[in-house]
Amino acid sequence: MKVAVIGTGYVGLVSGVCLAAKGHAVTCVDLRPEVVERLSIGLATIHENGLPELLQEVFIAGTFGASLDLAAAVSAADLVLIAVGTPSVDGRIDLTAITTAAEQVGAALRDVDRFVAVVVKSTVVPGTTDTVVRDALQRSSGKLVGEFGLGMNPEFLREGNAIEDFMNPDRIVFGHEDPQTLARLEDLYRPWTCDKLAVNTRTAEMIKYANNCLLATQISAVNELANLCFEMGGIDVRDVMAGVHLDQRWSPLTTAGRVRPQILSYLVPGCGFGGSCFPKDVQALRTLGQDRGLPMHALQAVLDINDAQPLQVIRQLESALGDLRGRSILILGLAFKPDTDDLRESASLRIIDQLLALGAHVSAHDPIALEPARRHYAAQPITFVEDWSAAVSAAEAVVVATAWRDYAPLPALRPRVLADARRMFQPGDFPESVYLAIGLRPLTSP
Ligand code: NAD
């Protein structure tokens, strides 16, 4: 099938490369010339495990191409995937890029006399595809849904694991407004054998939001419990969660032993969730409900807990060092999670911003996100270090803010004060250090 992907960021590029690897003829379109230029010579534009190799493969096989020419790509396509960004503005998603893309796709469809299915892959709040996107497409094409197809195919990939997630998904959702689009989506994903669910577009949109909101809820619920354990003293939330994980409704007991599902990785304490999806998606669904007169108490609480969670680290540093003005603090990890260079909504940045506001001297390291961090903090007095282990002894305190495996040798470097904001280590790993951890405060004698 000929596929045009509009928007070649994390989702568009990974989708395009994976669909090409399954034999479809894919053209990835972007409006950034530098992106198209690199992709046109087979070079990846984002950091993602396995992407450079797979991109090379499809580039050499001739099933993948990149272009600035949206109209040409759409005119040649059987199916168009719209994967442009939907950033958060004041708790709502900004539909500017998606509306513009839909208008451009519609204009390109005006002179096409074949059936082309237009499918939204971006995350959009329930009711967007069958209103805003439909209107833009119909207006600019002069055609009605039926003459072209309309669908919504939410993406569940996780950055850092995106190729693996796209190639081996747990489910694929076929949101559609017409039977021909459903048939196109079934053809597109025929090489995949996972569970497939056909629903209308607003249900497809809601599945994506409900999924992320429930995952984010697990994280904030555990973080609230962690903070209570810290207040109480003498309770390590990690031991608490180890006990909870053993409930067979979380980790079923089978004849082959205990199954430890991935959901358990969300039921751990930390300094809060970030990234381009969870904060934005929870805010958007909260606001959608509130706009309709529903208070959305649970999602508001998830956000409130998450907003405050990075500040737990600051409190703990203050408890160990007192006033942080003039103190040298080394932040290890800037990306919102390991295996990505994405800084969006990273808890590390919240911690750094607060440290700067309090007058601390901040140095920082990340295995792959140093460059974007340098750009982000261009005008700020932060020292970015390439050699993190050499920087440990110079720092009065070290904060592990992203659980990169690279930092595993940290105990041997004996930091003076360590704030383990991701609970990457055991308390006993730092016998000579002041060990601070989310969800753990030793019981001091009365
Ligand atoms: P991104 O910002 O990395 O990429 C969007 C790309 O679209 C950019 O390269 C931009 O230049 C391009 N673009 C914008 N308007 C265009 C146009 N009219 N024509 C051509 N190109 C255009 O975004 P992303 O992280 O890939 O996210 C895309 C969507 O997928 C969002 O709605 C996001 O919420 C959703 N999503 C993201 C993830 C993730 O992990 N990043 C996971 C699932 C879903």
mmCIF file of N, CA and C and ligand atoms in Angstrom, residues 6-12 29-32 70 83-86 97 100-101 104 121-123 155 157 159 208 276-277 280 344, ligand 1:
data_model
loop_
_atom_site.group_PDB
_atom_site.id
_atom_site.type_symbol
_atom_site.label_atom_id
_atom_site.label_comp_id
_atom_site.label_asym_id
_atom_site.label_seq_id
_atom_site.Cartn_x
_atom_site.Cartn_y
_atom_site.Cartn_z
ATOM 1 N N ILE A 6 2.280 12.374 7.350
ATOM 2 C CA ILE A 6 2.440 13.829 7.450
ATOM 3 C C ILE A 6 2.922 14.172 8.858
ATOM 4 N N GLY A 7 4.137 14.689 8.967
ATOM 5 C CA GLY A 7 4.730 14.965 10.278
ATOM 6 C C GLY A 7 5.688 13.844 10.618
ATOM 7 N N THR A 8 6.994 14.168 10.613
ATOM 8 C CA THR A 8 7.994 13.110 10.787
ATOM 9 C C THR A 8 8.794 13.356 12.057
ATOM 10 N N GLY A 9 8.100 13.367 13.194
ATOM 11 C CA GLY A 9 8.750 13.431 14.498
ATOM 12 C C GLY A 9 8.885 12.015 15.024
ATOM 13 N N TYR A 10 8.804 11.852 16.345
ATOM 14 C CA TYR A 10 8.947 10.526 16.949
ATOM 15 C C TYR A 10 7.949 9.542 16.353
ATOM 16 N N VAL A 11 6.684 9.935 16.355
ATOM 17 C CA VAL A 11 5.642 8.997 15.932
ATOM 18 C C VAL A 11 5.654 8.808 14.420
ATOM 19 N N GLY A 12 5.732 9.923 13.670
ATOM 20 C CA GLY A 12 5.681 9.823 12.217
ATOM 21 C C GLY A 12 6.852 9.035 11.658
ATOM 22 N N VAL A 29 6.556 12.972 5.183
ATOM 23 C CA VAL A 29 6.577 14.390 4.829
ATOM 24 C C VAL A 29 6.827 15.207 6.092
ATOM 25 N N ASP A 30 7.672 16.218 5.976
ATOM 26 C CA ASP A 30 7.809 17.160 7.082
ATOM 27 C C ASP A 30 8.027 18.548 6.507
ATOM 28 N N LEU A 31 7.709 19.574 7.327
ATOM 29 C CA LEU A 31 7.919 20.930 6.825
ATOM 30 C C LEU A 31 9.298 21.454 7.207
ATOM 31 N N ARG A 32 10.054 20.678 7.995
ATOM 32 C CA ARG A 32 11.408 21.112 8.350
ATOM 33 C C ARG A 32 12.411 20.561 7.322
ATOM 34 N N LEU A 70 4.051 17.849 0.426
ATOM 35 C CA LEU A 70 2.884 17.158 0.989
ATOM 36 C C LEU A 70 1.881 16.791 -0.104
ATOM 37 N N ALA A 83 0.501 12.709 11.567
ATOM 38 C CA ALA A 83 1.222 12.477 12.836
ATOM 39 C C ALA A 83 1.931 13.751 13.283
ATOM 40 N N VAL A 84 1.284 14.883 13.121
ATOM 41 C CA VAL A 84 1.898 16.154 13.542
ATOM 42 C C VAL A 84 1.719 16.337 15.055
ATOM 43 N N GLY A 85 2.411 17.300 15.609
ATOM 44 C CA GLY A 85 2.361 17.508 17.055
ATOM 45 C C GLY A 85 1.036 18.132 17.500
ATOM 46 N N THR A 86 0.661 17.802 18.737
ATOM 47 C CA THR A 86 -0.530 18.407 19.353
ATOM 48 C C THR A 86 -0.114 18.902 20.737
ATOM 49 N N ALA A 97 -1.540 22.694 14.329
ATOM 50 C CA ALA A 97 -0.783 21.884 13.359
ATOM 51 C C ALA A 97 -1.684 20.850 12.701
ATOM 52 N N THR A 100 -4.051 22.618 10.217
ATOM 53 C CA THR A 100 -3.306 23.022 9.016
ATOM 54 C C THR A 100 -3.004 21.799 8.150
ATOM 55 N N ALA A 101 -2.522 20.725 8.794
ATOM 56 C CA ALA A 101 -2.188 19.518 8.033
ATOM 57 C C ALA A 101 -3.432 18.972 7.336
ATOM 58 N N GLN A 104 -4.212 21.044 4.355
ATOM 59 C CA GLN A 104 -3.279 20.787 3.249
ATOM 60 C C GLN A 104 -3.581 19.446 2.578
ATOM 61 N N LYS A 121 -3.137 10.029 13.378
ATOM 62 C CA LYS A 121 -2.326 9.219 14.297
ATOM 63 C C LYS A 121 -1.911 10.036 15.515
ATOM 64 N N SER A 122 -1.955 11.360 15.368
ATOM 65 C CA SER A 122 -1.655 12.224 16.513
ATOM 66 C C SER A 122 -2.668 11.941 17.630
ATOM 67 N N THR A 123 -2.262 12.281 18.853
ATOM 68 C CA THR A 123 -3.185 12.137 19.978
ATOM 69 C C THR A 123 -4.086 13.376 20.030
ATOM 70 N N GLU A 155 -1.618 5.968 18.656
ATOM 71 C CA GLU A 155 -0.299 5.331 18.762
ATOM 72 C C GLU A 155 0.069 5.175 20.235
ATOM 73 N N LEU A 157 3.164 3.787 21.231
ATOM 74 C CA LEU A 157 4.590 3.521 21.417
ATOM 75 C C LEU A 157 5.174 4.356 22.551
ATOM 76 N N GLU A 159 8.643 6.253 23.843
ATOM 77 C CA GLU A 159 9.944 6.712 23.368
ATOM 78 C C GLU A 159 11.037 5.893 24.028
ATOM 79 N N LYS A 208 -6.972 5.998 23.781
ATOM 80 C CA LYS A 208 -5.605 6.492 23.992
ATOM 81 C C LYS A 208 -5.523 7.314 25.287
ATOM 82 N N SER A 276 6.422 13.759 26.593
ATOM 83 C CA SER A 276 5.533 14.520 25.714
ATOM 84 C C SER A 276 4.101 14.033 25.804
ATOM 85 N N CYS A 277 3.837 12.964 26.556
ATOM 86 C CA CYS A 277 2.479 12.393 26.511
ATOM 87 C C CYS A 277 1.723 12.483 27.831
ATOM 88 N N LYS A 280 0.658 16.042 29.207
ATOM 89 C CA LYS A 280 -0.222 16.680 28.215
ATOM 90 C C LYS A 280 -1.569 15.959 28.115
ATOM 91 N N ARG A 344 11.171 16.929 27.171
ATOM 92 C CA ARG A 344 9.871 17.580 27.382
ATOM 93 C C ARG A 344 9.256 17.184 28.733
HETATM 94 P P1 NAD B 1 6.953 15.848 17.097
HETATM 95 O O1 NAD B 1 6.795 17.232 17.516
HETATM 96 O O2 NAD B 1 8.200 15.071 17.431
HETATM 97 O O3 NAD B 1 6.788 15.749 15.504
HETATM 98 C C1 NAD B 1 5.809 16.422 14.763
HETATM 99 C C2 NAD B 1 6.390 16.715 13.386
HETATM 100 O O4 NAD B 1 5.350 17.210 12.542
HETATM 101 C C3 NAD B 1 7.487 17.795 13.389
HETATM 102 O O5 NAD B 1 8.656 17.263 12.794
HETATM 103 C C4 NAD B 1 6.885 18.948 12.568
HETATM 104 O O6 NAD B 1 7.843 19.647 11.818
HETATM 105 C C5 NAD B 1 5.907 18.184 11.670
HETATM 106 N N1 NAD B 1 4.802 18.971 11.115
HETATM 107 C C6 NAD B 1 3.956 19.792 11.752
HETATM 108 N N2 NAD B 1 3.039 20.293 10.878
HETATM 109 C C7 NAD B 1 3.306 19.751 9.663
HETATM 110 C C8 NAD B 1 2.744 19.851 8.381
HETATM 111 N N3 NAD B 1 1.674 20.619 8.155
HETATM 112 N N4 NAD B 1 3.292 19.171 7.370
HETATM 113 C C9 NAD B 1 4.376 18.398 7.575
HETATM 114 N N5 NAD B 1 4.966 18.229 8.774
HETATM 115 C C10 NAD B 1 4.441 18.901 9.816
HETATM 116 O O7 NAD B 1 5.695 15.061 17.633
HETATM 117 P P2 NAD B 1 5.587 13.522 18.113
HETATM 118 O O8 NAD B 1 6.234 13.329 19.435
HETATM 119 O O9 NAD B 1 5.949 12.630 16.981
HETATM 120 O O10 NAD B 1 4.015 13.444 18.364
HETATM 121 C C11 NAD B 1 3.097 13.475 17.296
HETATM 122 C C12 NAD B 1 1.738 13.128 17.866
HETATM 123 O O11 NAD B 1 1.744 11.785 18.351
HETATM 124 C C13 NAD B 1 1.301 13.994 19.048
HETATM 125 O O12 NAD B 1 -0.077 14.175 18.978
HETATM 126 C C14 NAD B 1 1.656 13.154 20.246
HETATM 127 O O13 NAD B 1 0.863 13.446 21.357
HETATM 128 C C15 NAD B 1 1.371 11.763 19.734
HETATM 129 N N6 NAD B 1 2.118 10.685 20.388
HETATM 130 C C16 NAD B 1 3.427 10.886 20.724
HETATM 131 C C17 NAD B 1 4.133 9.840 21.335
HETATM 132 C C18 NAD B 1 5.577 10.028 21.741
HETATM 133 O O14 NAD B 1 6.078 9.219 22.499
HETATM 134 N N7 NAD B 1 6.264 11.051 21.246
HETATM 135 C C19 NAD B 1 3.515 8.607 21.566
HETATM 136 C C20 NAD B 1 2.197 8.433 21.159
HETATM 137 C C21 NAD B 1 1.503 9.488 20.570
#
